[in-house]
Tab-separated table of C-alpha atoms in Angstrom:
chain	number	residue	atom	x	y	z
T	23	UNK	CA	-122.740	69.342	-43.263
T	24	UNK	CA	-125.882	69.396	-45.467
T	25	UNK	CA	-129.107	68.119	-44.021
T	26	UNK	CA	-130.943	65.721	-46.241
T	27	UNK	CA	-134.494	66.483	-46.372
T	28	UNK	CA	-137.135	65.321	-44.522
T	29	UNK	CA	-139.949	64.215	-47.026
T	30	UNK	CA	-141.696	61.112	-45.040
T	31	UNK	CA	-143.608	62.950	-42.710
T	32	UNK	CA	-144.831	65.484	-45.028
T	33	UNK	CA	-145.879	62.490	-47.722
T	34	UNK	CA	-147.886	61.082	-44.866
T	35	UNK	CA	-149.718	64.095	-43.770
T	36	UNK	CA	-150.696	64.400	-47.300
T	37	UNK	CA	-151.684	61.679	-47.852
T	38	UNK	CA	-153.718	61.191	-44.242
T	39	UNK	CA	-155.778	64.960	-45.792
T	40	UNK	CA	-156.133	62.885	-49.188
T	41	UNK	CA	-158.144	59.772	-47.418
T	42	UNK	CA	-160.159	62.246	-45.097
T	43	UNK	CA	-161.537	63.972	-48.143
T	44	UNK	CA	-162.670	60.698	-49.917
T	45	UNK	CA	-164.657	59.646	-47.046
T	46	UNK	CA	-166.021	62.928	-46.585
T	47	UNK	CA	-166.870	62.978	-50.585
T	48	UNK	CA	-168.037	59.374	-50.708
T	49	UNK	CA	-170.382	59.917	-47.630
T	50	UNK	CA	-171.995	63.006	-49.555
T	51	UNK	CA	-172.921	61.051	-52.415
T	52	UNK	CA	-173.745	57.527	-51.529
T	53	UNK	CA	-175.333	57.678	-48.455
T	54	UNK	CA	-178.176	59.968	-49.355
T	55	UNK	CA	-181.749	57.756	-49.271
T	56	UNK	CA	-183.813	57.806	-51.987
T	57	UNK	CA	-187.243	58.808	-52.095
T	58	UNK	CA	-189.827	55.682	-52.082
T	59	UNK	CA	-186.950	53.248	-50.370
T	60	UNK	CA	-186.365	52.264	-47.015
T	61	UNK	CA	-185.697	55.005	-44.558
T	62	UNK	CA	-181.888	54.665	-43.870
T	63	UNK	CA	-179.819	56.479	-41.765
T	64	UNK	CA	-177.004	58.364	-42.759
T	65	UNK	CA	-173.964	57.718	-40.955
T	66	UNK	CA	-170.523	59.339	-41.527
T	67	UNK	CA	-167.759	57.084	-41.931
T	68	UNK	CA	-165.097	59.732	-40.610
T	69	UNK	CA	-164.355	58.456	-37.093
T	70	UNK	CA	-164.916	61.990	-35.791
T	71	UNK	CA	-167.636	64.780	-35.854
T	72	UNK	CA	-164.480	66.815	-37.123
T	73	UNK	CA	-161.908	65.945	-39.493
T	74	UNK	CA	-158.773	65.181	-37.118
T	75	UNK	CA	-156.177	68.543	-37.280
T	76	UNK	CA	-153.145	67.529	-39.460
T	77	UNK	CA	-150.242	67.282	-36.913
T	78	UNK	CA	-148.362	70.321	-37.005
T	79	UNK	CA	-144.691	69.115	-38.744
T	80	UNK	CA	-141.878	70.924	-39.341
T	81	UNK	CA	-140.816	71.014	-42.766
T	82	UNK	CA	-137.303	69.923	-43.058
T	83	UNK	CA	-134.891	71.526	-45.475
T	84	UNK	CA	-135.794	70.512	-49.152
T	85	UNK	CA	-132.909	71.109	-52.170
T	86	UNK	CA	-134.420	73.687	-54.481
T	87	UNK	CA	-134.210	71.830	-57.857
T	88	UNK	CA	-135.499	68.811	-56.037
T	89	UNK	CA	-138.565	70.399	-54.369
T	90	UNK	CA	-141.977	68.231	-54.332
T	91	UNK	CA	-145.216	69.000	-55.807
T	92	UNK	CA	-148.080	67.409	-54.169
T	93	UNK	CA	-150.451	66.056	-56.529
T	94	UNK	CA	-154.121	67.036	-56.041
T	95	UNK	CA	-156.618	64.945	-54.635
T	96	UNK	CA	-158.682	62.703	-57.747
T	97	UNK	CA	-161.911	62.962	-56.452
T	98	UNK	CA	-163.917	59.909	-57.457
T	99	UNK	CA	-166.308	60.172	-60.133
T	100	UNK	CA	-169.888	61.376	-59.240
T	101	UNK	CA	-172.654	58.701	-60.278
T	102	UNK	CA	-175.310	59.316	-62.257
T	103	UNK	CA	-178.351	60.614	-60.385
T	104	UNK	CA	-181.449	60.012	-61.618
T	105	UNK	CA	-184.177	62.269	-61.450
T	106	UNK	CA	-185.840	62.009	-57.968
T	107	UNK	CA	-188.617	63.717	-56.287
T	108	UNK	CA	-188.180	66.276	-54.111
T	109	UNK	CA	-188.095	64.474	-50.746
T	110	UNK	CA	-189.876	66.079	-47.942
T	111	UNK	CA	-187.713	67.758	-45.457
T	112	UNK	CA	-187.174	66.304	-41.793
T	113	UNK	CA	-184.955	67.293	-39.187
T	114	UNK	CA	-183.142	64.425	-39.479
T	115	UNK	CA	-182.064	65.422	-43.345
T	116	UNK	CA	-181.923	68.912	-42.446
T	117	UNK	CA	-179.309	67.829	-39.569
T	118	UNK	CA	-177.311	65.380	-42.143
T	119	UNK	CA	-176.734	68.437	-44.626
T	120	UNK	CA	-175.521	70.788	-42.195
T	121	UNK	CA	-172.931	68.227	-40.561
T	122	UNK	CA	-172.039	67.462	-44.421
T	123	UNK	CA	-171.925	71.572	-44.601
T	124	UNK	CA	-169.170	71.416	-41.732
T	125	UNK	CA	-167.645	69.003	-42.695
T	126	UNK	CA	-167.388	70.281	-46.580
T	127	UNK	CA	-165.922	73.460	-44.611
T	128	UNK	CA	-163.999	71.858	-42.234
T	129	UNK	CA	-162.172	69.640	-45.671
T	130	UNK	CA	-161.570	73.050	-47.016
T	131	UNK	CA	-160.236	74.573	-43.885
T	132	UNK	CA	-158.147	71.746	-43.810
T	133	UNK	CA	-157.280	71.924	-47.090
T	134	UNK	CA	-156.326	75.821	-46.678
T	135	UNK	CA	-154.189	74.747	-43.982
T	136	UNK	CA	-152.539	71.985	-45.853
T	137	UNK	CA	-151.826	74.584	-48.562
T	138	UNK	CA	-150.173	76.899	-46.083
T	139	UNK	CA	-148.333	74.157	-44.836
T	140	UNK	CA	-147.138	73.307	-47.923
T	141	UNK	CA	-146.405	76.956	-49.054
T	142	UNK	CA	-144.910	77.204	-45.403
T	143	UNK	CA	-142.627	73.948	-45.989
T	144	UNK	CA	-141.204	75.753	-49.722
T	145	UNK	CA	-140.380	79.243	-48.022
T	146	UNK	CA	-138.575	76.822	-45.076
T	147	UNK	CA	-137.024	74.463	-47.724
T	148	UNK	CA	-136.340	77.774	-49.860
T	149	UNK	CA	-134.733	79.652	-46.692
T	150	UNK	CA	-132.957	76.021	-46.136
T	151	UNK	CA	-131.549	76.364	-49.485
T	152	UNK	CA	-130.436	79.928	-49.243
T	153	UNK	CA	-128.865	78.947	-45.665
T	154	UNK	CA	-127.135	76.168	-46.932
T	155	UNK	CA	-126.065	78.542	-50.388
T	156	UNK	CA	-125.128	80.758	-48.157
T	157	UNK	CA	-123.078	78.471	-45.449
T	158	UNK	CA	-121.858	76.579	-48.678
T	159	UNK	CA	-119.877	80.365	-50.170
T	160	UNK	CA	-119.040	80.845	-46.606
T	161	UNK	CA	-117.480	77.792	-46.718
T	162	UNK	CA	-116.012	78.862	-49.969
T	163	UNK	CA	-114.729	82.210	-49.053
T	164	UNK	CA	-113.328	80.536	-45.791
T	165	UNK	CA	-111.163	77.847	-47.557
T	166	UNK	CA	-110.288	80.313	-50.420
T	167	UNK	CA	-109.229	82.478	-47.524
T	168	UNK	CA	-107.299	79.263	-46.132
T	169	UNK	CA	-105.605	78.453	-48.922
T	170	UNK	CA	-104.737	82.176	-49.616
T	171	UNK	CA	-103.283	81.578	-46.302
T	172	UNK	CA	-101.736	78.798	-46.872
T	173	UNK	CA	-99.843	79.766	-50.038
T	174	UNK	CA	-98.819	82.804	-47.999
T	175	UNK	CA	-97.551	80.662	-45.030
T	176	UNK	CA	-95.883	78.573	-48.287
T	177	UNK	CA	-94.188	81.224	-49.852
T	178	UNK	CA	-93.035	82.976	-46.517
T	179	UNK	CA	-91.507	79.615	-45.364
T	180	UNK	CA	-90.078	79.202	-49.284
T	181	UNK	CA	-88.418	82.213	-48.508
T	182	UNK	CA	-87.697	81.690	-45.052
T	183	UNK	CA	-86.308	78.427	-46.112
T	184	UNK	CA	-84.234	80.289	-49.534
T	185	UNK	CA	-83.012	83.091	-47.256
T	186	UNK	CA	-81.689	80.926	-44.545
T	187	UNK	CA	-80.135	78.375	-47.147
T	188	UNK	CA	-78.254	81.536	-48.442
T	189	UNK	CA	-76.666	82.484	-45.029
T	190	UNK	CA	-76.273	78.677	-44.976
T	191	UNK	CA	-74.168	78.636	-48.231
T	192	UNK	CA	-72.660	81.723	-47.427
T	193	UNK	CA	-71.516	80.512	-43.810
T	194	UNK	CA	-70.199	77.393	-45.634
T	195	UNK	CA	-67.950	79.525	-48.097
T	196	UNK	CA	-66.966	81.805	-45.552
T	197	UNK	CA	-65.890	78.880	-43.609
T	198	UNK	CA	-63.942	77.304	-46.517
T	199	UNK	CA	-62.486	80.273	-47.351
T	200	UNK	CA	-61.436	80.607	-44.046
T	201	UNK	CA	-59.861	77.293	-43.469
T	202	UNK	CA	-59.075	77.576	-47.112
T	203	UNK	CA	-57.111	80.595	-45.825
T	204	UNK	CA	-55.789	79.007	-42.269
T	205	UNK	CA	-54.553	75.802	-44.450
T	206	UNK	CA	-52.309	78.245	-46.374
T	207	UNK	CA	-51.028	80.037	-43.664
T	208	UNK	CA	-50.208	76.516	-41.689
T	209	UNK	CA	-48.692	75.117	-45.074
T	210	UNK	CA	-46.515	78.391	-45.449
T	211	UNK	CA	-45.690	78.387	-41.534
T	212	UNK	CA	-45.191	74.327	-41.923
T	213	UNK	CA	-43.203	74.836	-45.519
T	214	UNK	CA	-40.699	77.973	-43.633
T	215	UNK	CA	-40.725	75.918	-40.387
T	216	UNK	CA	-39.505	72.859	-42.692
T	217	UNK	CA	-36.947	75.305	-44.875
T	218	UNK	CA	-35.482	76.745	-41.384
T	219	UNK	CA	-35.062	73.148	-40.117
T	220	UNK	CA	-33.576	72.164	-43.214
T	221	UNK	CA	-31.405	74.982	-43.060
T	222	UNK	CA	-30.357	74.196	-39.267
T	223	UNK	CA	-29.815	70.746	-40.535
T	224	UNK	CA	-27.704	71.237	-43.522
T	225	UNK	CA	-25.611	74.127	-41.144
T	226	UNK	CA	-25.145	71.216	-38.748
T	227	UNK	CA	-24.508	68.986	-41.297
T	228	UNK	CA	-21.514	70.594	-42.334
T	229	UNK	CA	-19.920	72.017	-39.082
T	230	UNK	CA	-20.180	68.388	-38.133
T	231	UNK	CA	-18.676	67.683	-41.966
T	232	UNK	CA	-16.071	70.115	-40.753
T	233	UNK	CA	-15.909	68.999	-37.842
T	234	UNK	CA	-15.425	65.325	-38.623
T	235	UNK	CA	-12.889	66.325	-41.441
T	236	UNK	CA	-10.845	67.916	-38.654
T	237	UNK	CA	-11.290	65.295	-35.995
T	238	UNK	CA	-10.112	62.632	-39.012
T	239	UNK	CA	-7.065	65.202	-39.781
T	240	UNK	CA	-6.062	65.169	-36.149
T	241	UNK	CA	-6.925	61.545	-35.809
T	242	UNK	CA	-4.884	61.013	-39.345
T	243	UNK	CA	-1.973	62.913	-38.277
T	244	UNK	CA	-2.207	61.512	-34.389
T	245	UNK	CA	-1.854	58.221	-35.905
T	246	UNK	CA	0.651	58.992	-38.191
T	247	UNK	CA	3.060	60.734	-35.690
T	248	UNK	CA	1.701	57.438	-33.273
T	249	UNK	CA	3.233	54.944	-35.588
T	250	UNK	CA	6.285	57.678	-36.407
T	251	UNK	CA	6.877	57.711	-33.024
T	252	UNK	CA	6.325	53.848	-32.634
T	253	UNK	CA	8.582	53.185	-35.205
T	254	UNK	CA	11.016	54.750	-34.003
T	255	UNK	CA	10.656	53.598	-30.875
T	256	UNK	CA	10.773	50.363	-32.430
T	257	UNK	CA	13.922	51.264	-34.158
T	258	UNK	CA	15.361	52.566	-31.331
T	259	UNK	CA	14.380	49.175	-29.968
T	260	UNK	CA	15.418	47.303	-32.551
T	261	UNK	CA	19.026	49.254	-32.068
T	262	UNK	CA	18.908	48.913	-28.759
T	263	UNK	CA	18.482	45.203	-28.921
T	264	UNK	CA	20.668	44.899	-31.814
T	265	UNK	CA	23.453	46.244	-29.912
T	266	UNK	CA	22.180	44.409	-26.863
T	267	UNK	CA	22.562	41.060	-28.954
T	268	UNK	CA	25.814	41.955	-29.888
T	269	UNK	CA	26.606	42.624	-26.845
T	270	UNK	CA	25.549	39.464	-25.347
T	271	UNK	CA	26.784	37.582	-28.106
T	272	UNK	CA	29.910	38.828	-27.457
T	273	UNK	CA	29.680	37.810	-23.723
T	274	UNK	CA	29.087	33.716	-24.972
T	275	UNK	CA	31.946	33.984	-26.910
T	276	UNK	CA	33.914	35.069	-24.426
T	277	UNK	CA	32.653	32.601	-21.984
T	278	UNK	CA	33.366	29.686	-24.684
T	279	UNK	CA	36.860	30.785	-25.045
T	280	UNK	CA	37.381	30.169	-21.466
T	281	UNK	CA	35.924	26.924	-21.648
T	282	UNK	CA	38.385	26.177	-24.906
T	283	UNK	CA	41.575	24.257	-24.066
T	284	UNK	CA	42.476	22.397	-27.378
T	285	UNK	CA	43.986	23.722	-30.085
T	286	UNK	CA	42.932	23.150	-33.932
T	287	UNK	CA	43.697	24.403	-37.667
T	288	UNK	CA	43.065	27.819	-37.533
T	289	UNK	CA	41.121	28.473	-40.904
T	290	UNK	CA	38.288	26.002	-39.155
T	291	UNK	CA	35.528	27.954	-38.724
T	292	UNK	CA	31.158	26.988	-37.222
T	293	UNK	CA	27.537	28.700	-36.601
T	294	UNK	CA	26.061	26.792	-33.682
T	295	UNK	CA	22.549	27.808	-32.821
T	296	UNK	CA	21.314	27.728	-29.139
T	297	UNK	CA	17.983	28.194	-27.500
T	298	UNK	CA	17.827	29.848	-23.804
T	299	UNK	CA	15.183	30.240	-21.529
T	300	UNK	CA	14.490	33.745	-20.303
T	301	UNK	CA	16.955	32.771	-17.418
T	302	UNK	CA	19.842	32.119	-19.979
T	303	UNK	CA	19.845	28.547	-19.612
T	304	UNK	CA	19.978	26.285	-22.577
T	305	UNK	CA	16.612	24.500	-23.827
T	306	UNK	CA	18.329	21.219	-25.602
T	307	UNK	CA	21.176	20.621	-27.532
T	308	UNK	CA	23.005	23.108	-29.484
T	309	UNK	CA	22.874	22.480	-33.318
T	310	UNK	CA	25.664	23.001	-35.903
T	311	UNK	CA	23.717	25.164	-38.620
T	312	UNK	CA	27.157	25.413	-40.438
T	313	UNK	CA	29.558	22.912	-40.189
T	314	UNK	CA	33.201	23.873	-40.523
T	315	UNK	CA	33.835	20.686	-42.202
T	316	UNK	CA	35.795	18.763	-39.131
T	317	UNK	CA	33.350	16.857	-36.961
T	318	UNK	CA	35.828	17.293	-34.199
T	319	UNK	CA	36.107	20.874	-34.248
T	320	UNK	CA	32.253	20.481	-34.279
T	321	UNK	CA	31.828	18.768	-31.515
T	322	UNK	CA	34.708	20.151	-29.590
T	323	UNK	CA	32.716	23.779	-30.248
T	324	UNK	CA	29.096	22.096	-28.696
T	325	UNK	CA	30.820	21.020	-25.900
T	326	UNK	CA	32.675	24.216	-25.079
T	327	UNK	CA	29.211	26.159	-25.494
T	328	UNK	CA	27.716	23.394	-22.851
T	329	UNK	CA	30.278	24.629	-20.550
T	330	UNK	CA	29.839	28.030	-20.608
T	331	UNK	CA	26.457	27.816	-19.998
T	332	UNK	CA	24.127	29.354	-18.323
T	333	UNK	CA	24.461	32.840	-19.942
T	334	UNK	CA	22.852	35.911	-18.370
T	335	UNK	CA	21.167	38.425	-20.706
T	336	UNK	CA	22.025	41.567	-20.373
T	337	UNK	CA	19.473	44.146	-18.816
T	338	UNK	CA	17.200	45.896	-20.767
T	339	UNK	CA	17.352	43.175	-23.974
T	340	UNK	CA	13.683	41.636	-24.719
T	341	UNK	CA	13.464	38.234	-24.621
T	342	UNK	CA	12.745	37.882	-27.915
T	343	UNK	CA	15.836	39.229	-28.461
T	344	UNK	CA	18.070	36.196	-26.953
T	345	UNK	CA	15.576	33.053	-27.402
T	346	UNK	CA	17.580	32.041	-29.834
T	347	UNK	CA	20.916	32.567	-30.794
T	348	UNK	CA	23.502	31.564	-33.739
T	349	UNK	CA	27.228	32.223	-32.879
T	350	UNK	CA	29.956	31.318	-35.124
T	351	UNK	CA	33.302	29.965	-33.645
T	352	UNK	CA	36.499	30.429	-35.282
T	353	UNK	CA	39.289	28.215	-34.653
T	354	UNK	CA	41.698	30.877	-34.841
T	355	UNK	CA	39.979	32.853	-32.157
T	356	UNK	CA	39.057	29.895	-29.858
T	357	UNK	CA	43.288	28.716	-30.073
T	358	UNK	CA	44.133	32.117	-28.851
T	359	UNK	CA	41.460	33.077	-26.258
């Protein structure tokens, strides 16, 4: 930090030396009495036998190009002195001229000293200077030296910083690459995982094709030898119950004959239809569903069948077989059974 300079109290000692030499000066000159005038005595104005000792200051640091020049003292112009006679010598006079004779050596003493204060203040303001030239390149070499350091610190952390941003892009490709390379392999194990499955599928798919194809073959030809063997169960049924019908129908007729005991044309000839209950009973009246063309016959034929009733089915005839049955009555037979 640069110390301004300290000018005031080296002004005022200045200008303290300038106002003591005046009075010393303008005591010399005016106060000496002239000879034929009133005796006067001569009294110095300084407020001391001896001119006060400048106070010792210390001369503060002063910029070189700015340094101060004291102006010399103007002494004040000397009046005209008249020719005078030689005045007579008296102790008193004698004593005046040696205290002005001390005191004109005492002003240059002074001023001898104010000159090697002064000179002492330039070498101070001049070794000032060079301190403060020389603090000011220290100051240079020490933030050249900085920012030598700095730029070094900057460029090693530049590099620091490009070196590890390499290993960082190089960590990130060799990452990428390798789950670049880890997506592959899973897509290639997924993709043969997938194929294989596929595979197991389709092989599936057709041994349960086959499969299927020979359960609806057996189930095809089961059914087909079911409903051979159902119909023919069913015709062997339907023989079985045709024969059965004849049978029983055979068995009403005969049971009407017995029942018959009048005699009529022979070419007369009915079909009555009767309905039984499973018990062989008759459910109503029998019904002519061909008429042989002689009401009496007719009638004589219902009435018969009424008589004979109830027939028994045979065993093992449905009853499907016998609900209902149409018998046809021939005269001819009926005369002679």
């Amino acid at each position: 930090m640069k110390r301004e300079p300290r000018t005031a109290p080296l002004v005022l000692a200045i200008l303290l030396n300038a106002a003591l030499l005046v009075a010393l000066f303008w005591t010399f000159h005016v106060n000496i009495p002239r000879v034929g005038s009133t005796p006067m005595q001569a009294q110095l104005i300084s407020s001391a036998a001896t001119p006060a000792a400048t106070p010792s200051v210390k001369p503060a640091a002063v910029e070189p190009a700015k340094a101060t020049t004291k102006p010399a003292p103007t002494p004040p112009p000397k009046p005209e002195t008249k020719p005078q006679p030689k005045p007579q010598p008296s102790p008193k006079l004698e004593a005046q001229a040696q205290a002005k004779a001390q005191a004109r050596e005492q002003a240059e003493e002074a001023q001898k000293q104010h000159k090697a204060q002064e000179k002492a203040a330039e070498l101070a303001a001049q070794r000032a200077a060079a301190e403060r030239q020389a603090q000011e390149l220290a100051a240079q070499k020490r933030a050249a030296k900085l920012a030598a350091q700095r730029r070094a610190q900057e460029k090693a952390a530049a590099q620091k910083a490009a070196a590890e941003k390499a290993a960082a892009e190089k960590a990130a490709a060799e990452k990428a690459a390798a789950e670049k390379a880890a997506a592959e392999k899973a897509a290639a194990e997924r993709a043969a995982q997938l194929k294989k499955e596929l595979a197991e599928q389709a092989a599936k798919a057709a041994e349960a094709a086959r499969a299927k194809a020979l359960r609806e073959r057996m189930e095809a030809q089961a059914k087909l030898q079911a409903e051979a063997n159902i119909a023919a169960a069913r015709a062997a049924q339907a023989a079985e119950d045709q024969k059965l019908s004849a049978l029983f129908s055979q068995e009403v007729q005969r049971r009407v004959y017995r029942q018959w005991d009048t005699n009529f044309a022979a070419a007369l000839s009915c079909v009555v239809q009767i309905h039984l209950s499973p018990t062989g009973a008759i459910i109503g009246a029998p019904k002519i569903l061909r008429s042989s063309g002689n009401p009496q016959f007719d009638r004589a034929v219902i009435a018969a069948v009424e008589q004979a009733a109830p027939f028994v089915p045979p065993l093992g005839l449905s009853y499907n077989a016998y609900r209902e049955v149409n018998i046809q009555f021939n005269a001819e037979e009926l005369n002679h059974g």
